[in-house]
GROMACS .gro file of C-alpha atoms in nm:
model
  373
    1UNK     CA    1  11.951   9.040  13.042
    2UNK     CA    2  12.122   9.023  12.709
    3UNK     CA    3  11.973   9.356  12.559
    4UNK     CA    4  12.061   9.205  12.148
    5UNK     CA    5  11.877   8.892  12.255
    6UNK     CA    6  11.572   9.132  12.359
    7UNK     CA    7  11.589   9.354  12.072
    8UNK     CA    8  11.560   9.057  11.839
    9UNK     CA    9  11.274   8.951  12.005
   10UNK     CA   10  11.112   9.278  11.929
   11UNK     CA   11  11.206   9.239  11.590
   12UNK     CA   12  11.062   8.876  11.560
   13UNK     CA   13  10.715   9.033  11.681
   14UNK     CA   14  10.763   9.346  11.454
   15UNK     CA   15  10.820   9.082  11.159
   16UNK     CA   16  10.495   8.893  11.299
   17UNK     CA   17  10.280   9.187  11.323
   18UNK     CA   18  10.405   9.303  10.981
   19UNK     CA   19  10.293   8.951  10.818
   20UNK     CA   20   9.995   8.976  10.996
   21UNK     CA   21   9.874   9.284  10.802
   22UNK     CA   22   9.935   9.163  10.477
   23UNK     CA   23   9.775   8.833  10.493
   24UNK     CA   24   9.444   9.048  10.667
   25UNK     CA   25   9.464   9.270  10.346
   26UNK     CA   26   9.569   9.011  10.097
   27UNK     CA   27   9.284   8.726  10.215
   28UNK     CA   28   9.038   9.009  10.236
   29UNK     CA   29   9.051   9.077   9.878
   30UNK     CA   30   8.848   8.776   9.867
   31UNK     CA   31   8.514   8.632   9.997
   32UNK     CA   32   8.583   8.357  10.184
   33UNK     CA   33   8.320   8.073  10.331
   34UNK     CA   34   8.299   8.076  10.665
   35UNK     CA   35   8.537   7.800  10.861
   36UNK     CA   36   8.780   7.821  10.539
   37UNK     CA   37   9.135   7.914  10.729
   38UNK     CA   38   9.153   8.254  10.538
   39UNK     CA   39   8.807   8.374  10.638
   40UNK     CA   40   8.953   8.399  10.995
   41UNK     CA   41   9.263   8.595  10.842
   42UNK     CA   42   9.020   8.930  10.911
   43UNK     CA   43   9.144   8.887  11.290
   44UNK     CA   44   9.487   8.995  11.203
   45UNK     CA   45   9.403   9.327  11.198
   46UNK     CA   46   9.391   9.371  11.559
   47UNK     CA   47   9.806   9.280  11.530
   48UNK     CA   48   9.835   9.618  11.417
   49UNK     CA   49   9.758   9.721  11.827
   50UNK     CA   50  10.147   9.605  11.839
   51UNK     CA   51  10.306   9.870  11.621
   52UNK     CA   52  10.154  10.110  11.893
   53UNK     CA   53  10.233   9.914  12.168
   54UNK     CA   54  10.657   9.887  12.024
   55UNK     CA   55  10.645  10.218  11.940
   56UNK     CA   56  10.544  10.316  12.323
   57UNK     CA   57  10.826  10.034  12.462
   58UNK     CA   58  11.090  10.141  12.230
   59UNK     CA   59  11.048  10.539  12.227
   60UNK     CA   60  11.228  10.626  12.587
   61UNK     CA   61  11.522  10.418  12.425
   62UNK     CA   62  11.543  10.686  12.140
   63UNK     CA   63  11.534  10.982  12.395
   64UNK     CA   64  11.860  10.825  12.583
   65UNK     CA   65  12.071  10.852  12.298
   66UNK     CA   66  12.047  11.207  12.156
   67UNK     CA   67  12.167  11.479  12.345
   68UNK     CA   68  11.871  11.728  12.242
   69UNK     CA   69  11.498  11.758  12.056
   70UNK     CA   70  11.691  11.877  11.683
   71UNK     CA   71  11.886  11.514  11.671
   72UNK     CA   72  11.555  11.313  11.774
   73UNK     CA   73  11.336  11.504  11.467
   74UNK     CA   74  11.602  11.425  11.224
   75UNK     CA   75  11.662  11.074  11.346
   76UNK     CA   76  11.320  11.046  11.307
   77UNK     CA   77  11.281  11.207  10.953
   78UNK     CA   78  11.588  10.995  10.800
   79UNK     CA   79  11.384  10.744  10.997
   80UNK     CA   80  11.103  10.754  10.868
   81UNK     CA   81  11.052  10.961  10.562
   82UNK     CA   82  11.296  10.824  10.287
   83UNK     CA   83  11.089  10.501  10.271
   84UNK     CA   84  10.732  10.646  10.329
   85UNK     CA   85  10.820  10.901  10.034
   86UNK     CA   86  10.923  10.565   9.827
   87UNK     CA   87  10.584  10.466   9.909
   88UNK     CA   88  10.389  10.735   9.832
   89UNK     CA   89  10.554  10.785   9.498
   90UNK     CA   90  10.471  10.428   9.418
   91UNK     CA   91  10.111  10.429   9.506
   92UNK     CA   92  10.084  10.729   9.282
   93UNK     CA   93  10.246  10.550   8.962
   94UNK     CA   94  10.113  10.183   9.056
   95UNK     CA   95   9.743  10.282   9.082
   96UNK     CA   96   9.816  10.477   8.770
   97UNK     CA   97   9.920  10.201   8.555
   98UNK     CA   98   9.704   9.995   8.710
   99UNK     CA   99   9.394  10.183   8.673
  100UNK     CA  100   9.302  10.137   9.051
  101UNK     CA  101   9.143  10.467   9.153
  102UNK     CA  102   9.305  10.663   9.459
  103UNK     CA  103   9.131  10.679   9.807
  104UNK     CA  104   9.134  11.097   9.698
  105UNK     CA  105   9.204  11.189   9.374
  106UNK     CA  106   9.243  11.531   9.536
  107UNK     CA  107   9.567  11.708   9.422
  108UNK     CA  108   9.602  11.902   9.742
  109UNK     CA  109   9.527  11.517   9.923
  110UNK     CA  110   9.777  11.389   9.682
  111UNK     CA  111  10.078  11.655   9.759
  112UNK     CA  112   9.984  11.670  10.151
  113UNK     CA  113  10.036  11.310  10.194
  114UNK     CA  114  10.407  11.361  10.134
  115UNK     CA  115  10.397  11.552  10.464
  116UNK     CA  116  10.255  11.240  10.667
  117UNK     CA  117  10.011  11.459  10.863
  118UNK     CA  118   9.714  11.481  10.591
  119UNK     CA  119   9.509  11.361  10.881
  120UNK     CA  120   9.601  11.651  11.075
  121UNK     CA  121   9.468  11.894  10.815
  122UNK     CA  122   9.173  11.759  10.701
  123UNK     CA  123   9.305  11.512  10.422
  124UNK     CA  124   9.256  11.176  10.305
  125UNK     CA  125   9.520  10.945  10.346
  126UNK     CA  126   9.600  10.821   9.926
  127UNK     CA  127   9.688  10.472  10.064
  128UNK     CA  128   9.464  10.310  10.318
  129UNK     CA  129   9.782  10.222  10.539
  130UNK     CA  130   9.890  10.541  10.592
  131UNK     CA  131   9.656  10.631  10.894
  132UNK     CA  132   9.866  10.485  11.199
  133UNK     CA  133  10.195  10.710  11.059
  134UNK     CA  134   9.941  10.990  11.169
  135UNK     CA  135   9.921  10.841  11.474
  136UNK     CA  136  10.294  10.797  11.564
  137UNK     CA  137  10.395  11.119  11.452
  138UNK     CA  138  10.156  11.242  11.693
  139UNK     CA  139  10.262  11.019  11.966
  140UNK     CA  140  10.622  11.154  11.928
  141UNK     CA  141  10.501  11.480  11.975
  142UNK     CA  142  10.384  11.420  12.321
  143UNK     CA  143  10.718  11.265  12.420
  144UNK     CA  144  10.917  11.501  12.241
  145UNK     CA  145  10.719  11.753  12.428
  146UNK     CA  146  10.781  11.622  12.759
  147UNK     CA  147  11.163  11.498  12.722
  148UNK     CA  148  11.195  11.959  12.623
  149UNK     CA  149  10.983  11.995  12.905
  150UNK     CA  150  11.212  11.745  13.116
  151UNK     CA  151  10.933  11.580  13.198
  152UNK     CA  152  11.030  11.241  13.129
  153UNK     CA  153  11.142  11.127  13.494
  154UNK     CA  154  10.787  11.191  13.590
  155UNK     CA  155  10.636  10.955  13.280
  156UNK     CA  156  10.455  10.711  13.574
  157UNK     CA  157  10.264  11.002  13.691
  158UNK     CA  158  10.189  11.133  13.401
  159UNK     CA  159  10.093  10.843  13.206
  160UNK     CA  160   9.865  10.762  13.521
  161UNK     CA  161   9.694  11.134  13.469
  162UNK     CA  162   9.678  11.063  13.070
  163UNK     CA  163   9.440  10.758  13.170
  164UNK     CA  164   9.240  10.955  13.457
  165UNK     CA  165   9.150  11.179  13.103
  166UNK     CA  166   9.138  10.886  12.899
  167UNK     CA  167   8.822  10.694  13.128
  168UNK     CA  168   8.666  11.003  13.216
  169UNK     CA  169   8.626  11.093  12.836
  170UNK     CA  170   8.494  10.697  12.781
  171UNK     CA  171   8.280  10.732  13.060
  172UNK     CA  172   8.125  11.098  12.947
  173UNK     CA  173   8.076  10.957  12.597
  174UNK     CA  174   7.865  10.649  12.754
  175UNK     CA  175   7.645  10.958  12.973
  176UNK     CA  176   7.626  11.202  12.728
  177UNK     CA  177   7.662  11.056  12.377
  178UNK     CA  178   7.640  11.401  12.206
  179UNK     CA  179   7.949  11.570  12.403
  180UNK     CA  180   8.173  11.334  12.280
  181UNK     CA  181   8.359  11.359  11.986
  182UNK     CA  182   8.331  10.982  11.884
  183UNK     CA  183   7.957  10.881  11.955
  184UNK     CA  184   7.854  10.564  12.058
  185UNK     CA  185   7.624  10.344  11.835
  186UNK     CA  186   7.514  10.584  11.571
  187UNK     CA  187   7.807  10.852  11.436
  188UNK     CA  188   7.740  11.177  11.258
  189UNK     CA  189   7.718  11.242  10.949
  190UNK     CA  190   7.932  11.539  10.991
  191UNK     CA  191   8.289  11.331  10.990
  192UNK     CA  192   8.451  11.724  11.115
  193UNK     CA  193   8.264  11.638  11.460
  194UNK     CA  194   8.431  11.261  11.472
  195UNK     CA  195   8.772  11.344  11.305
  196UNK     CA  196   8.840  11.717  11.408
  197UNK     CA  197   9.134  11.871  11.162
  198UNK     CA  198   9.313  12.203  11.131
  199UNK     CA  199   9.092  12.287  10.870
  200UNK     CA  200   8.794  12.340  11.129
  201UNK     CA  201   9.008  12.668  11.221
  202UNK     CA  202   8.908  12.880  10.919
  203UNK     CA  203   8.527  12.788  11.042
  204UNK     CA  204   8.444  12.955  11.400
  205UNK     CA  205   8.252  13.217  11.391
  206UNK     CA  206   8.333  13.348  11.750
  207UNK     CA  207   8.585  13.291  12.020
  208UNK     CA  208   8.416  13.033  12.211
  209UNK     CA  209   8.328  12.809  11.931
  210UNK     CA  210   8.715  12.879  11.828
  211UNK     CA  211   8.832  12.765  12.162
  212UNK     CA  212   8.610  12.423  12.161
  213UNK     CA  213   8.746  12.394  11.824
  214UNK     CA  214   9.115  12.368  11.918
  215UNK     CA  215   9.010  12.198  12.292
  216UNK     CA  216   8.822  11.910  12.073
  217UNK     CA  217   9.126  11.874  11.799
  218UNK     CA  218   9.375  11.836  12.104
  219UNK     CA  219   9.167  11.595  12.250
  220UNK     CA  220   9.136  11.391  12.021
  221UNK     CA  221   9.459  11.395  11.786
  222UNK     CA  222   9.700  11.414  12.089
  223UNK     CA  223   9.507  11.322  12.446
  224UNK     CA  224   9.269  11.024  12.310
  225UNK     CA  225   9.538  10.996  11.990
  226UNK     CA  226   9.217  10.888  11.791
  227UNK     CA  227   9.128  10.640  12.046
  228UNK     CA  228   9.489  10.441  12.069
  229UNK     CA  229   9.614  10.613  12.339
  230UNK     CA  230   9.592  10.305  12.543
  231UNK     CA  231   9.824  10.092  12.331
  232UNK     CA  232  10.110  10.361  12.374
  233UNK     CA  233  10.049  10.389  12.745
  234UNK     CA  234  10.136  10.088  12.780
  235UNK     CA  235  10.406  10.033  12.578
  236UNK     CA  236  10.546  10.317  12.788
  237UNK     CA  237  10.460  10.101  13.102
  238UNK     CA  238  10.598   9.804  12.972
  239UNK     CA  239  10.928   9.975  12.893
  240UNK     CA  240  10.923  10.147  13.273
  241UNK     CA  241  10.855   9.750  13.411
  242UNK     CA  242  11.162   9.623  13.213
  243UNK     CA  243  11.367   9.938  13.341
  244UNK     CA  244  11.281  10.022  13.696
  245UNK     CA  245  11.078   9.742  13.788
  246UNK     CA  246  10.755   9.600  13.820
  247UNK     CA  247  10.555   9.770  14.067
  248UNK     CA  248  10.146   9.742  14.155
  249UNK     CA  249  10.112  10.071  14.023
  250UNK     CA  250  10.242  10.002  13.697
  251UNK     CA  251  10.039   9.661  13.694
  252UNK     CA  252   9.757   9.886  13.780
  253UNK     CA  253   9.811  10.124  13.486
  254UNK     CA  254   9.831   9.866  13.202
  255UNK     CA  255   9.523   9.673  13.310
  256UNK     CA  256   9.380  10.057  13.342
  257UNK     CA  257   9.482  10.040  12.957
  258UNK     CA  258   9.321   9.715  12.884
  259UNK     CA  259   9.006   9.855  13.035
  260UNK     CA  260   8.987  10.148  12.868
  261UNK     CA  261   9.029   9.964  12.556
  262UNK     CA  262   8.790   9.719  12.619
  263UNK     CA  263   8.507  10.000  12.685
  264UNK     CA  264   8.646  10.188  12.365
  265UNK     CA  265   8.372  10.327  12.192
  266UNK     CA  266   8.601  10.473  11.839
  267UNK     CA  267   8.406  10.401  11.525
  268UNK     CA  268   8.515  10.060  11.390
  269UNK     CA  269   8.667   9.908  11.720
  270UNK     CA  270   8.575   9.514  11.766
  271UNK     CA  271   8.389   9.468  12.086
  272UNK     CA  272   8.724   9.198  12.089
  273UNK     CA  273   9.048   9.436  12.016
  274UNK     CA  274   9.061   9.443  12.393
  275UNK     CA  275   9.169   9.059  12.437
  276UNK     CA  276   9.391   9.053  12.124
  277UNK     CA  277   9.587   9.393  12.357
  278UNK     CA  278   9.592   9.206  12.642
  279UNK     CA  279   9.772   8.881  12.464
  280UNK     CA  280   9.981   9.135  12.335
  281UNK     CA  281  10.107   9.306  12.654
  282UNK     CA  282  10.161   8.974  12.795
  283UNK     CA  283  10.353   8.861  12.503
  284UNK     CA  284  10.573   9.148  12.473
  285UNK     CA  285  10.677   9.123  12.885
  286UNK     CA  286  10.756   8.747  12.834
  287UNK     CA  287  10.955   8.874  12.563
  288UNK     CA  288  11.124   9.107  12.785
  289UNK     CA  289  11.208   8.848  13.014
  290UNK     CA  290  11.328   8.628  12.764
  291UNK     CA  291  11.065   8.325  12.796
  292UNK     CA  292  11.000   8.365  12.438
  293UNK     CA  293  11.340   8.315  12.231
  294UNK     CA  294  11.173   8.150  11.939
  295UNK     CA  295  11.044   8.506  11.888
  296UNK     CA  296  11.403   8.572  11.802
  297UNK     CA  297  11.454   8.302  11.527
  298UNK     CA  298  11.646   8.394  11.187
  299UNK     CA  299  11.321   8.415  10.965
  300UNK     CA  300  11.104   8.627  11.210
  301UNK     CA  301  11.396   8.884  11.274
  302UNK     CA  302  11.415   8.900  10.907
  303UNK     CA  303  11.053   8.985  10.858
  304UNK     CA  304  11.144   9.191  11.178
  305UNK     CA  305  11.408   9.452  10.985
  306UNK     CA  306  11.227   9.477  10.700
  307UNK     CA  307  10.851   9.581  10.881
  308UNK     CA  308  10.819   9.904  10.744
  309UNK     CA  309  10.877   9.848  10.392
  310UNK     CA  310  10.654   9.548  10.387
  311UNK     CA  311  10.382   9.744  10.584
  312UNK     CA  312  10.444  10.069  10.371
  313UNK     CA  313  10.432   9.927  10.010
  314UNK     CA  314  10.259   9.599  10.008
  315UNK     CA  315   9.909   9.764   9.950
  316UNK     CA  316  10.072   9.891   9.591
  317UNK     CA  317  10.322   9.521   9.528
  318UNK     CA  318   9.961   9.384   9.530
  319UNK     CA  319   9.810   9.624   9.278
  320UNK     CA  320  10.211   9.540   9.071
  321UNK     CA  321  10.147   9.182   9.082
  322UNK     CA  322   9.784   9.171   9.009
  323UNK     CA  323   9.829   9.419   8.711
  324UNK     CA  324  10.126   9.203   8.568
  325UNK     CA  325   9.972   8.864   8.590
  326UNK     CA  326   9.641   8.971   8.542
  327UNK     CA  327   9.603   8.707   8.244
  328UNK     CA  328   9.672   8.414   8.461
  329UNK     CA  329   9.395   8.268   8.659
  330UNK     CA  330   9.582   8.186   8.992
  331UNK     CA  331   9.358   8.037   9.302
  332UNK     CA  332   9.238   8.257   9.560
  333UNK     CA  333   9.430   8.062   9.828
  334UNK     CA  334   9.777   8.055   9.602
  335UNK     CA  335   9.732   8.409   9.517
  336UNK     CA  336   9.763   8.532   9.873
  337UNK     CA  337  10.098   8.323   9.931
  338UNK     CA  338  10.241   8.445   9.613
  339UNK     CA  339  10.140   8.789   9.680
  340UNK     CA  340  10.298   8.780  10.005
  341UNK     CA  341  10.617   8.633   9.894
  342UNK     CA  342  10.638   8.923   9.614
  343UNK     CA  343  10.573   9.128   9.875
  344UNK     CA  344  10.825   9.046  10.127
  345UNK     CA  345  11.093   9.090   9.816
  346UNK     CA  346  10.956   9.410   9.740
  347UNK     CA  347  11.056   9.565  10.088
  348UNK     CA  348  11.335   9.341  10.107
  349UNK     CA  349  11.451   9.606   9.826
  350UNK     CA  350  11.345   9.869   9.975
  351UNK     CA  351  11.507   9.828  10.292
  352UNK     CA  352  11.852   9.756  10.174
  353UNK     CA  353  11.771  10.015   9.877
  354UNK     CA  354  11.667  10.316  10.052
  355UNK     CA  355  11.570  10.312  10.421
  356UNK     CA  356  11.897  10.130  10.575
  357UNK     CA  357  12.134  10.352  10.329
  358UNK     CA  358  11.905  10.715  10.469
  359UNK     CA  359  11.961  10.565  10.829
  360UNK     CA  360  12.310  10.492  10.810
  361UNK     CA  361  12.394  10.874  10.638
  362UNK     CA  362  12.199  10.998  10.960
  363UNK     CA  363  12.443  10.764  11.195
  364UNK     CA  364  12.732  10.918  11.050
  365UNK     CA  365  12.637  11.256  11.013
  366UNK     CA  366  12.539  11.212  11.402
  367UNK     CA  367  12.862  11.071  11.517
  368UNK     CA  368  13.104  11.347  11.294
  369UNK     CA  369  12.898  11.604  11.442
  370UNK     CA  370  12.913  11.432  11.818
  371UNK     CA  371  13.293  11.380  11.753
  372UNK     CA  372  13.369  11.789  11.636
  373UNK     CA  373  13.183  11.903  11.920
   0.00000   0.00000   0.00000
């Protein structure tokens, strides 16, 4: 296989996924009649499943090229952080001038969503996109965990054992609704019991209810990985196909993931994210296997290298645009194309603008330190 073919492929269904999620929050800005084309734009949110699903492909790649854990966390900070800092800055001064109130107008909320983990410690995320970064800082954790550990080589098994934990807690919360820390149907009113954060630390009042405390927040920020565990999984599977070989065992393991997703009980899950997974684990092995080179096109690879500035500021390019041209009376339909096209610029900016130059100081910082060593 012609690994730059593949990896543009990736990058086409990046770009598609990105898209995705702004049209589902850009149409749903507006009420739609039913059978209109953007009323069925609300299914796009289940393309955010791919991110997860990349992420889990793409992550044992990363671990082959660094020589230890120190160059992986800074690859992942110059990464990661120079644009998500961008973006947190701008939802601060957009919503501002804009007059569009903050998810938390908390200061602490405000300062701890610089860190990316103000899910971890009992914050609210300032801009509603922010959630999955959460999520994948968490997933690298595990794998950064287990590459120290040298654990790696034996990611089959353990993958296989991460399900075993996964089903059993599905099937306990289906038994016993009140063990579970997501409950099925009805949720609590006490959101510490759903969404378990650091904060619930400084609130035992002996050991044992300390110990559930830190058992539960495990669970469910790292083991369950707030109930998108399965998308990782197999992205990790997928990867291990492509690499060693597909296998019934590995076959097993991702329709083991499509299950579990399918009997997912996490507040807010469509009954359907399970079939939208499943489409998308098929789509990313054809990929693979190069049956789907239109995936790799000029226009989707662009969208494709340019996916997390689009996904990380187009919440606030929407609040820019409507503020500026609030006097104009532009269609519903025209203002979601328009939107997206400003958009698209936007991160266009962005990218070349700050998160390709942070990258490429990290590449050659890497390679004079690889080449004095």
């Amino acid at each position: 296989m012609n690994p730059s073919k593949r990896f543009l492929e990736l990058d086409g269904i990046r770009g598609l996924a990105a898209l995705a999620i702004v049209l589902f929050h850009y149409a749903g800005s507006y009420q739609w009649y039913p059978h209109h084309l953007y009323y069925y734009f609300s299914y796009l949110e289940e393309f955010v499943q791919l991110f997860f699903i990349i992420s889990g492909l793409v992550i044992l790649i990363s671990f082959q090229r660094i020589n230890n854990s120190i160059d992986f966390i800074i690859g992942r900070v110059f990464r990661l952080y120079p644009a998500y800092w961008f973006s947190v800055i701008t939802t601060i001064v957009i919503a501002y001038i804009s007059q569009i109130p903050l998810r938390s107008n908390n200061l602490s909320d405000i300062l701890i969503n610089f860190s990316m983990f103000q899910e971890m410690v009992g914050s609210r995320n300032i801009n509603i996109v922010y959630w999955t970064m959460t999520l994948e800082l968490a997933f690298y954790t595990i794998i950064l965990i287990l590459y120290q550990s040298r654990l790696l080589k034996y990611i089959d098994i353990i993958c296989g054992i991460w399900l075993i934990l996964i089903v059993f807690d599905i099937f306990r919360a289906y038994q016993s609704p009140e063990l579970s820390l997501t409950i099925i149907g009805n949720f609590p009113s006490n959101q510490a019991l759903v969404y378990p954060d650091i904060v619930g630390l400084f609130k035992w009042d002996n050991l044992s209810e300390f110990i559930s405390f830190i058992s539960n927040y495990i669970k469910f920020n790292f083991i369950l990985l707030r109930g998108r565990a399965p998308l990782f999984i197999a992205g990790l599977i997928l990867y291990q196909c492509q690499v060693n070989g597909v296998t019934i065992y590995r076959v097993f393991l991702i329709v083991a993931c499509v299950l579990a997703r399918a009997l997912d009980y996490s507040p807010g899950t469509p009954k359907y994210a399970f079939i939208f997974f499943a489409i998308f684990v098929v789509i990313l092995y054809l990929a693979h296997r190069e049956k789907l080179r239109f995936l790799s096109t000029r226009i989707l690879v662009f969208l494709g290298g340019i996916s997390y500035s689009l996904y990380l500021t187009h919440i606030q390019s929407s609040w820019l645009f409507n503020w500026s041209l609030q006097s104009l009376d532009i269609p519903p339909e025209l203002s979601v194309i328009v939107r997206t096209i400003f958009a698209i610029l936007v991160a266009y900016i962005v990218t070349i603008a700050i998160e390709k130059p942070a990258l490429r100081f990290f590449r050659n910082q890497f390679k004079r330190n690889k080449s004095t060593s």
